[in-house]
PDB file of N, CA and C in Angstrom:
ATOM      1  N   UNK B 360      15.034  -5.667 -13.763  1.00  0.00           N
ATOM      2  CA  UNK B 360      13.769  -5.672 -13.038  1.00  0.00           C
ATOM      3  C   UNK B 360      14.024  -6.084 -11.596  1.00  0.00           C
ATOM      4  N   UNK B 361      13.493  -5.319 -10.680  1.00  0.00           N
ATOM      5  CA  UNK B 361      13.689  -5.569  -9.264  1.00  0.00           C
ATOM      6  C   UNK B 361      12.741  -6.671  -8.785  1.00  0.00           C
ATOM      7  N   UNK B 362      13.286  -7.616  -8.014  1.00  0.00           N
ATOM      8  CA  UNK B 362      12.484  -8.695  -7.438  1.00  0.00           C
ATOM      9  C   UNK B 362      11.841  -8.182  -6.151  1.00  0.00           C
ATOM     10  N   UNK B 363      10.516  -8.108  -6.136  1.00  0.00           N
ATOM     11  CA  UNK B 363       9.792  -7.616  -4.973  1.00  0.00           C
ATOM     12  C   UNK B 363       9.199  -8.805  -4.231  1.00  0.00           C
ATOM     13  N   UNK B 364       9.418  -8.851  -2.936  1.00  0.00           N
ATOM     14  CA  UNK B 364       8.827  -9.890  -2.096  1.00  0.00           C
ATOM     15  C   UNK B 364       7.850  -9.222  -1.137  1.00  0.00           C
ATOM     16  N   UNK B 365       6.624  -9.724  -1.117  1.00  0.00           N
ATOM     17  CA  UNK B 365       5.571  -9.121  -0.303  1.00  0.00           C
ATOM     18  C   UNK B 365       5.139 -10.057   0.808  1.00  0.00           C
ATOM     19  N   UNK B 366       4.807  -9.481   1.953  1.00  0.00           N
ATOM     20  CA  UNK B 366       4.246 -10.265   3.044  1.00  0.00           C
ATOM     21  C   UNK B 366       2.753 -10.457   2.781  1.00  0.00           C
ATOM     22  N   UNK B 367       2.118 -11.302   3.554  1.00  0.00           N
ATOM     23  CA  UNK B 367       0.679 -11.522   3.411  1.00  0.00           C
ATOM     24  C   UNK B 367      -0.128 -10.265   3.658  1.00  0.00           C
ATOM     25  N   UNK B 368       0.252  -9.494   4.644  1.00  0.00           N
ATOM     26  CA  UNK B 368      -0.460  -8.234   4.930  1.00  0.00           C
ATOM     27  C   UNK B 368      -0.292  -7.239   3.796  1.00  0.00           C
ATOM     28  N   UNK B 369       0.916  -7.154   3.257  1.00  0.00           N
ATOM     29  CA  UNK B 369       1.142  -6.241   2.136  1.00  0.00           C
ATOM     30  C   UNK B 369       0.295  -6.654   0.935  1.00  0.00           C
ATOM     31  N   UNK B 370       0.219  -7.945   0.671  1.00  0.00           N
ATOM     32  CA  UNK B 370      -0.627  -8.444  -0.419  1.00  0.00           C
ATOM     33  C   UNK B 370      -2.090  -8.080  -0.202  1.00  0.00           C
ATOM     34  N   UNK B 371      -2.565  -8.242   1.021  1.00  0.00           N
ATOM     35  CA  UNK B 371      -3.978  -7.957   1.291  1.00  0.00           C
ATOM     36  C   UNK B 371      -4.297  -6.475   1.089  1.00  0.00           C
ATOM     37  N   UNK B 372      -3.384  -5.603   1.449  1.00  0.00           N
ATOM     38  CA  UNK B 372      -3.601  -4.167   1.240  1.00  0.00           C
ATOM     39  C   UNK B 372      -3.528  -3.839  -0.249  1.00  0.00           C
ATOM     40  N   UNK B 373      -2.559  -4.402  -0.951  1.00  0.00           N
ATOM     41  CA  UNK B 373      -2.429  -4.125  -2.384  1.00  0.00           C
ATOM     42  C   UNK B 373      -3.599  -4.678  -3.187  1.00  0.00           C
ATOM     43  N   UNK B 374      -4.203  -5.779  -2.731  1.00  0.00           N
ATOM     44  CA  UNK B 374      -5.370  -6.329  -3.422  1.00  0.00           C
ATOM     45  C   UNK B 374      -6.550  -5.368  -3.413  1.00  0.00           C
ATOM     46  N   UNK B 375      -6.716  -4.617  -2.336  1.00  0.00           N
ATOM     47  CA  UNK B 375      -7.855  -3.697  -2.236  1.00  0.00           C
ATOM     48  C   UNK B 375      -7.521  -2.294  -2.750  1.00  0.00           C
ATOM     49  N   UNK B 376      -6.256  -2.041  -3.029  1.00  0.00           N
ATOM     50  CA  UNK B 376      -5.837  -0.726  -3.519  1.00  0.00           C
ATOM     51  C   UNK B 376      -6.145  -0.602  -5.005  1.00  0.00           C
ATOM     52  N   UNK B 377      -6.773   0.491  -5.369  1.00  0.00           N
ATOM     53  CA  UNK B 377      -7.083   0.768  -6.769  1.00  0.00           C
ATOM     54  C   UNK B 377      -5.815   1.295  -7.436  1.00  0.00           C
ATOM     55  N   UNK B 378      -5.225   0.494  -8.326  1.00  0.00           N
ATOM     56  CA  UNK B 378      -3.965   0.866  -8.958  1.00  0.00           C
ATOM     57  C   UNK B 378      -4.107   2.079  -9.872  1.00  0.00           C
ATOM     58  N   UNK B 379      -5.308   2.350 -10.378  1.00  0.00           N
ATOM     59  CA  UNK B 379      -5.467   3.446 -11.324  1.00  0.00           C
ATOM     60  C   UNK B 379      -5.626   4.809 -10.651  1.00  0.00           C
ATOM     61  N   UNK B 380      -6.331   4.876  -9.534  1.00  0.00           N
ATOM     62  CA  UNK B 380      -6.531   6.193  -8.914  1.00  0.00           C
ATOM     63  C   UNK B 380      -6.259   6.220  -7.414  1.00  0.00           C
ATOM     64  N   UNK B 381      -5.876   5.109  -6.826  1.00  0.00           N
ATOM     65  CA  UNK B 381      -5.538   5.088  -5.415  1.00  0.00           C
ATOM     66  C   UNK B 381      -6.756   5.062  -4.505  1.00  0.00           C
ATOM     67  N   UNK B 382      -6.507   5.054  -3.209  1.00  0.00           N
ATOM     68  CA  UNK B 382      -7.557   5.035  -2.196  1.00  0.00           C
ATOM     69  C   UNK B 382      -7.144   5.908  -1.026  1.00  0.00           C
ATOM     70  N   UNK B 383      -8.135   6.358  -0.287  1.00  0.00           N
ATOM     71  CA  UNK B 383      -7.834   7.061   0.955  1.00  0.00           C
ATOM     72  C   UNK B 383      -7.534   6.017   2.029  1.00  0.00           C
ATOM     73  N   UNK B 384      -6.902   6.455   3.090  1.00  0.00           N
ATOM     74  CA  UNK B 384      -6.622   5.563   4.202  1.00  0.00           C
ATOM     75  C   UNK B 384      -7.895   4.991   4.796  1.00  0.00           C
ATOM     76  N   UNK B 385      -8.950   5.802   4.843  1.00  0.00           N
ATOM     77  CA  UNK B 385     -10.240   5.345   5.382  1.00  0.00           C
ATOM     78  C   UNK B 385     -10.795   4.207   4.527  1.00  0.00           C
ATOM     79  N   UNK B 386     -10.725   4.343   3.207  1.00  0.00           N
ATOM     80  CA  UNK B 386     -11.201   3.286   2.308  1.00  0.00           C
ATOM     81  C   UNK B 386     -10.390   2.008   2.483  1.00  0.00           C
ATOM     82  N   UNK B 387      -9.081   2.156   2.635  1.00  0.00           N
ATOM     83  CA  UNK B 387      -8.233   0.980   2.845  1.00  0.00           C
ATOM     84  C   UNK B 387      -8.532   0.312   4.174  1.00  0.00           C
ATOM     85  N   UNK B 388      -8.803   1.110   5.183  1.00  0.00           N
ATOM     86  CA  UNK B 388      -9.127   0.569   6.500  1.00  0.00           C
ATOM     87  C   UNK B 388     -10.397  -0.273   6.438  1.00  0.00           C
ATOM     88  N   UNK B 389     -11.410   0.219   5.748  1.00  0.00           N
ATOM     89  CA  UNK B 389     -12.667  -0.510   5.612  1.00  0.00           C
ATOM     90  C   UNK B 389     -12.506  -1.759   4.762  1.00  0.00           C
ATOM     91  N   UNK B 390     -11.776  -1.666   3.657  1.00  0.00           N
ATOM     92  CA  UNK B 390     -11.658  -2.770   2.712  1.00  0.00           C
ATOM     93  C   UNK B 390     -10.699  -3.860   3.163  1.00  0.00           C
ATOM     94  N   UNK B 391      -9.636  -3.492   3.838  1.00  0.00           N
ATOM     95  CA  UNK B 391      -8.609  -4.470   4.204  1.00  0.00           C
ATOM     96  C   UNK B 391      -8.962  -5.256   5.461  1.00  0.00           C
ATOM     97  N   UNK B 392      -9.835  -4.697   6.281  1.00  0.00           N
ATOM     98  CA  UNK B 392     -10.240  -5.321   7.550  1.00  0.00           C
ATOM     99  C   UNK B 392      -9.076  -5.514   8.520  1.00  0.00           C
ATOM    100  N   UNK B 393      -8.059  -4.677   8.385  1.00  0.00           N
ATOM    101  CA  UNK B 393      -6.952  -4.675   9.332  1.00  0.00           C
ATOM    102  C   UNK B 393      -7.227  -3.629  10.405  1.00  0.00           C
ATOM    103  N   UNK B 394      -6.628  -3.807  11.556  1.00  0.00           N
ATOM    104  CA  UNK B 394      -6.693  -2.794  12.591  1.00  0.00           C
ATOM    105  C   UNK B 394      -5.913  -1.567  12.115  1.00  0.00           C
ATOM    106  N   UNK B 395      -6.281  -0.399  12.597  1.00  0.00           N
ATOM    107  CA  UNK B 395      -5.658   0.849  12.149  1.00  0.00           C
ATOM    108  C   UNK B 395      -4.141   0.830  12.328  1.00  0.00           C
ATOM    109  N   UNK B 396      -3.655   0.364  13.482  1.00  0.00           N
ATOM    110  CA  UNK B 396      -2.210   0.335  13.717  1.00  0.00           C
ATOM    111  C   UNK B 396      -1.500  -0.612  12.758  1.00  0.00           C
ATOM    112  N   UNK B 397      -2.124  -1.766  12.478  1.00  0.00           N
ATOM    113  CA  UNK B 397      -1.533  -2.719  11.536  1.00  0.00           C
ATOM    114  C   UNK B 397      -1.494  -2.134  10.130  1.00  0.00           C
ATOM    115  N   UNK B 398      -2.570  -1.468   9.730  1.00  0.00           N
ATOM    116  CA  UNK B 398      -2.620  -0.871   8.402  1.00  0.00           C
ATOM    117  C   UNK B 398      -1.558   0.215   8.258  1.00  0.00           C
ATOM    118  N   UNK B 399      -1.399   1.051   9.249  1.00  0.00           N
ATOM    119  CA  UNK B 399      -0.378   2.099   9.211  1.00  0.00           C
ATOM    120  C   UNK B 399       1.006   1.472   9.071  1.00  0.00           C
ATOM    121  N   UNK B 400       1.242   0.395   9.773  1.00  0.00           N
ATOM    122  CA  UNK B 400       2.522  -0.301   9.691  1.00  0.00           C
ATOM    123  C   UNK B 400       2.766  -0.851   8.286  1.00  0.00           C
ATOM    124  N   UNK B 401       1.750  -1.461   7.692  1.00  0.00           N
ATOM    125  CA  UNK B 401       1.878  -2.016   6.342  1.00  0.00           C
ATOM    126  C   UNK B 401       2.084  -0.896   5.327  1.00  0.00           C
ATOM    127  N   UNK B 402       1.315   0.169   5.438  1.00  0.00           N
ATOM    128  CA  UNK B 402       1.463   1.287   4.509  1.00  0.00           C
ATOM    129  C   UNK B 402       2.870   1.876   4.592  1.00  0.00           C
ATOM    130  N   UNK B 403       3.371   2.028   5.796  1.00  0.00           N
ATOM    131  CA  UNK B 403       4.723   2.566   5.971  1.00  0.00           C
ATOM    132  C   UNK B 403       5.776   1.620   5.389  1.00  0.00           C
ATOM    133  N   UNK B 404       5.557   0.304   5.537  1.00  0.00           N
ATOM    134  CA  UNK B 404       6.516  -0.652   4.982  1.00  0.00           C
ATOM    135  C   UNK B 404       6.500  -0.637   3.456  1.00  0.00           C
ATOM    136  N   UNK B 405       5.367  -0.340   2.850  1.00  0.00           N
ATOM    137  CA  UNK B 405       5.295  -0.226   1.391  1.00  0.00           C
ATOM    138  C   UNK B 405       5.811   1.123   0.897  1.00  0.00           C
ATOM    139  N   UNK B 406       5.720   2.143   1.725  1.00  0.00           N
ATOM    140  CA  UNK B 406       6.215   3.468   1.351  1.00  0.00           C
ATOM    141  C   UNK B 406       7.735   3.551   1.490  1.00  0.00           C
ATOM    142  N   UNK B 407       8.298   2.800   2.413  1.00  0.00           N
ATOM    143  CA  UNK B 407       9.745   2.839   2.655  1.00  0.00           C
ATOM    144  C   UNK B 407      10.574   2.645   1.395  1.00  0.00           C
ATOM    145  N   UNK B 408      10.363   1.539   0.667  1.00  0.00           N
ATOM    146  CA  UNK B 408      11.138   1.332  -0.567  1.00  0.00           C
ATOM    147  C   UNK B 408      10.579   2.098  -1.768  1.00  0.00           C
ATOM    148  N   UNK B 409       9.458   2.799  -1.583  1.00  0.00           N
ATOM    149  CA  UNK B 409       8.912   3.618  -2.652  1.00  0.00           C
ATOM    150  C   UNK B 409       7.812   2.965  -3.462  1.00  0.00           C
ATOM    151  N   UNK B 410       7.277   1.834  -3.015  1.00  0.00           N
ATOM    152  CA  UNK B 410       6.225   1.153  -3.763  1.00  0.00           C
ATOM    153  C   UNK B 410       4.906   1.919  -3.723  1.00  0.00           C
ATOM    154  N   UNK B 411       4.649   2.620  -2.619  1.00  0.00           N
ATOM    155  CA  UNK B 411       3.444   3.442  -2.483  1.00  0.00           C
ATOM    156  C   UNK B 411       3.841   4.895  -2.291  1.00  0.00           C
ATOM    157  N   UNK B 412       2.964   5.769  -2.743  1.00  0.00           N
ATOM    158  CA  UNK B 412       3.131   7.204  -2.524  1.00  0.00           C
ATOM    159  C   UNK B 412       1.915   7.711  -1.774  1.00  0.00           C
ATOM    160  N   UNK B 413       2.129   8.700  -0.928  1.00  0.00           N
ATOM    161  CA  UNK B 413       1.046   9.260  -0.128  1.00  0.00           C
ATOM    162  C   UNK B 413       0.873  10.736  -0.477  1.00  0.00           C
ATOM    163  N   UNK B 414      -0.393  11.148  -0.600  1.00  0.00           N
ATOM    164  CA  UNK B 414      -0.718  12.550  -0.847  1.00  0.00           C
ATOM    165  C   UNK B 414      -1.596  13.034   0.289  1.00  0.00           C
ATOM    166  N   UNK B 415      -1.245  14.053   1.046  1.00  0.00           N
ATOM    167  CA  UNK B 415      -0.051  14.876   0.940  1.00  0.00           C
ATOM    168  C   UNK B 415       1.196  14.072   1.291  1.00  0.00           C
ATOM    169  N   UNK B 416       2.306  14.453   0.668  1.00  0.00           N
ATOM    170  CA  UNK B 416       3.549  13.708   0.800  1.00  0.00           C
ATOM    171  C   UNK B 416       4.008  13.601   2.252  1.00  0.00           C
ATOM    172  N   UNK B 417       4.468  12.406   2.602  1.00  0.00           N
ATOM    173  CA  UNK B 417       5.110  12.155   3.895  1.00  0.00           C
ATOM    174  C   UNK B 417       6.001  10.938   3.731  1.00  0.00           C
ATOM    175  N   UNK B 418       7.005  10.826   4.581  1.00  0.00           N
ATOM    176  CA  UNK B 418       7.910   9.676   4.543  1.00  0.00           C
ATOM    177  C   UNK B 418       7.215   8.400   5.025  1.00  0.00           C
ATOM    178  N   UNK B 419       6.381   8.532   6.043  1.00  0.00           N
ATOM    179  CA  UNK B 419       5.672   7.401   6.636  1.00  0.00           C
ATOM    180  C   UNK B 419       4.230   7.775   6.884  1.00  0.00           C
ATOM    181  N   UNK B 420       3.384   6.758   6.927  1.00  0.00           N
ATOM    182  CA  UNK B 420       1.985   6.978   7.307  1.00  0.00           C
ATOM    183  C   UNK B 420       1.932   7.167   8.816  1.00  0.00           C
ATOM    184  N   UNK B 421       1.139   8.106   9.275  1.00  0.00           N
ATOM    185  CA  UNK B 421       0.999   8.380  10.705  1.00  0.00           C
ATOM    186  C   UNK B 421      -0.413   8.010  11.143  1.00  0.00           C
ATOM    187  N   UNK B 422      -0.565   7.404  12.312  1.00  0.00           N
ATOM    188  CA  UNK B 422      -1.891   7.010  12.779  1.00  0.00           C
ATOM    189  C   UNK B 422      -2.882   8.177  12.849  1.00  0.00           C
ATOM    190  N   UNK B 423      -2.384   9.387  13.071  1.00  0.00           N
ATOM    191  CA  UNK B 423      -3.266  10.547  13.219  1.00  0.00           C
ATOM    192  C   UNK B 423      -3.777  11.078  11.879  1.00  0.00           C
ATOM    193  N   UNK B 424      -3.034  10.852  10.807  1.00  0.00           N
ATOM    194  CA  UNK B 424      -3.373  11.501   9.540  1.00  0.00           C
ATOM    195  C   UNK B 424      -3.625  10.559   8.369  1.00  0.00           C
ATOM    196  N   UNK B 425      -3.399   9.262   8.527  1.00  0.00           N
ATOM    197  CA  UNK B 425      -3.471   8.371   7.371  1.00  0.00           C
ATOM    198  C   UNK B 425      -4.878   8.228   6.794  1.00  0.00           C
ATOM    199  N   UNK B 426      -5.912   8.383   7.624  1.00  0.00           N
ATOM    200  CA  UNK B 426      -7.294   8.190   7.139  1.00  0.00           C
ATOM    201  C   UNK B 426      -7.665   9.165   6.027  1.00  0.00           C
ATOM    202  N   UNK B 427      -7.197  10.402   6.090  1.00  0.00           N
ATOM    203  CA  UNK B 427      -7.545  11.424   5.098  1.00  0.00           C
ATOM    204  C   UNK B 427      -6.571  11.450   3.922  1.00  0.00           C
ATOM    205  N   UNK B 428      -5.427  10.792   4.055  1.00  0.00           N
ATOM    206  CA  UNK B 428      -4.421  10.800   2.993  1.00  0.00           C
ATOM    207  C   UNK B 428      -4.816   9.849   1.863  1.00  0.00           C
ATOM    208  N   UNK B 429      -4.312  10.115   0.671  1.00  0.00           N
ATOM    209  CA  UNK B 429      -4.549   9.251  -0.490  1.00  0.00           C
ATOM    210  C   UNK B 429      -3.278   8.461  -0.766  1.00  0.00           C
ATOM    211  N   UNK B 430      -3.446   7.156  -0.998  1.00  0.00           N
ATOM    212  CA  UNK B 430      -2.329   6.268  -1.267  1.00  0.00           C
ATOM    213  C   UNK B 430      -2.430   5.748  -2.696  1.00  0.00           C
ATOM    214  N   UNK B 431      -1.327   5.860  -3.428  1.00  0.00           N
ATOM    215  CA  UNK B 431      -1.254   5.429  -4.814  1.00  0.00           C
ATOM    216  C   UNK B 431      -0.030   4.536  -4.999  1.00  0.00           C
ATOM    217  N   UNK B 432      -0.140   3.574  -5.910  1.00  0.00           N
ATOM    218  CA  UNK B 432       1.019   2.763  -6.268  1.00  0.00           C
ATOM    219  C   UNK B 432       1.945   3.627  -7.112  1.00  0.00           C
ATOM    220  N   UNK B 433       3.222   3.575  -6.803  1.00  0.00           N
ATOM    221  CA  UNK B 433       4.217   4.303  -7.569  1.00  0.00           C
ATOM    222  C   UNK B 433       4.228   3.712  -8.988  1.00  0.00           C
ATOM    223  N   UNK B 434       3.982   4.528 -10.018  1.00  0.00           N
ATOM    224  CA  UNK B 434       3.914   4.012 -11.389  1.00  0.00           C
ATOM    225  C   UNK B 434       5.182   3.284 -11.839  1.00  0.00           C
ATOM    226  N   UNK B 435       6.307   3.606 -11.237  1.00  0.00           N
ATOM    227  CA  UNK B 435       7.562   2.950 -11.592  1.00  0.00           C
ATOM    228  C   UNK B 435       7.596   1.484 -11.188  1.00  0.00           C
ATOM    229  N   UNK B 436       6.751   1.098 -10.229  1.00  0.00           N
ATOM    230  CA  UNK B 436       6.784  -0.265  -9.708  1.00  0.00           C
ATOM    231  C   UNK B 436       5.533  -1.085 -10.020  1.00  0.00           C
ATOM    232  N   UNK B 437       4.625  -0.567 -10.804  1.00  0.00           N
ATOM    233  CA  UNK B 437       3.352  -1.261 -11.040  1.00  0.00           C
ATOM    234  C   UNK B 437       3.576  -2.664 -11.600  1.00  0.00           C
ATOM    235  N   UNK B 438       4.387  -2.799 -12.633  1.00  0.00           N
ATOM    236  CA  UNK B 438       4.600  -4.111 -13.237  1.00  0.00           C
ATOM    237  C   UNK B 438       5.256  -5.079 -12.271  1.00  0.00           C
ATOM    238  N   UNK B 439       6.245  -4.619 -11.522  1.00  0.00           N
ATOM    239  CA  UNK B 439       6.934  -5.482 -10.567  1.00  0.00           C
ATOM    240  C   UNK B 439       6.017  -5.920  -9.440  1.00  0.00           C
ATOM    241  N   UNK B 440       5.147  -5.008  -8.980  1.00  0.00           N
ATOM    242  CA  UNK B 440       4.218  -5.346  -7.904  1.00  0.00           C
ATOM    243  C   UNK B 440       3.189  -6.354  -8.411  1.00  0.00           C
ATOM    244  N   UNK B 441       2.669  -6.168  -9.599  1.00  0.00           N
ATOM    245  CA  UNK B 441       1.718  -7.138 -10.164  1.00  0.00           C
ATOM    246  C   UNK B 441       2.355  -8.506 -10.318  1.00  0.00           C
ATOM    247  N   UNK B 442       3.608  -8.531 -10.764  1.00  0.00           N
ATOM    248  CA  UNK B 442       4.326  -9.805 -10.901  1.00  0.00           C
ATOM    249  C   UNK B 442       4.537 -10.463  -9.537  1.00  0.00           C
ATOM    250  N   UNK B 443       4.868  -9.664  -8.535  1.00  0.00           N
ATOM    251  CA  UNK B 443       5.080 -10.214  -7.187  1.00  0.00           C
ATOM    252  C   UNK B 443       3.772 -10.748  -6.604  1.00  0.00           C
ATOM    253  N   UNK B 444       2.661 -10.099  -6.919  1.00  0.00           N
ATOM    254  CA  UNK B 444       1.369 -10.574  -6.416  1.00  0.00           C
ATOM    255  C   UNK B 444       0.915 -11.832  -7.135  1.00  0.00           C
ATOM    256  N   UNK B 445       1.360 -12.031  -8.371  1.00  0.00           N
ATOM    257  CA  UNK B 445       0.989 -13.226  -9.131  1.00  0.00           C
ATOM    258  C   UNK B 445       1.765 -14.441  -8.633  1.00  0.00           C
ATOM    259  N   UNK B 446       2.969 -14.239  -8.116  1.00  0.00           N
ATOM    260  CA  UNK B 446       3.785 -15.336  -7.582  1.00  0.00           C
ATOM    261  C   UNK B 446       3.531 -15.487  -6.108  1.00  0.00           C
ATOM    262  N   UNK B 447       3.374 -16.677  -5.682  1.00  0.00           N
ATOM    263  CA  UNK B 447       3.182 -16.934  -4.238  1.00  0.00           C
ATOM    264  C   UNK B 447       4.379 -17.568  -3.679  1.00  0.00           C
TER     265      UNK B 447
END
C-alpha cells in the first residue's frame, strides 16, 4: 500500500470532491472557495501522481479548460486517499 501525504489544499479539494461520480471544475471552484489559479495548481498536483483523473483526458488541468472538465478520483487510489485524509 502506497503512503500518500496530502497538503492542506489537497485535503480541502478532496473533501468537496464526490468520490462516486466526480465533479466539474466549476463545482470544485464554488465548493472549495479557492482562487481559480490555486485550484488549477492543486488539481494538477493531484493528477501528476495519478490520484485524480480528468475527463476529457489531459496531463494537467489548464486554467482555460478546467471549469468544464470532470474530475474523478482514480479508483486504484480511493482506499489510500481515504486513509491519508483520516490521518493528520
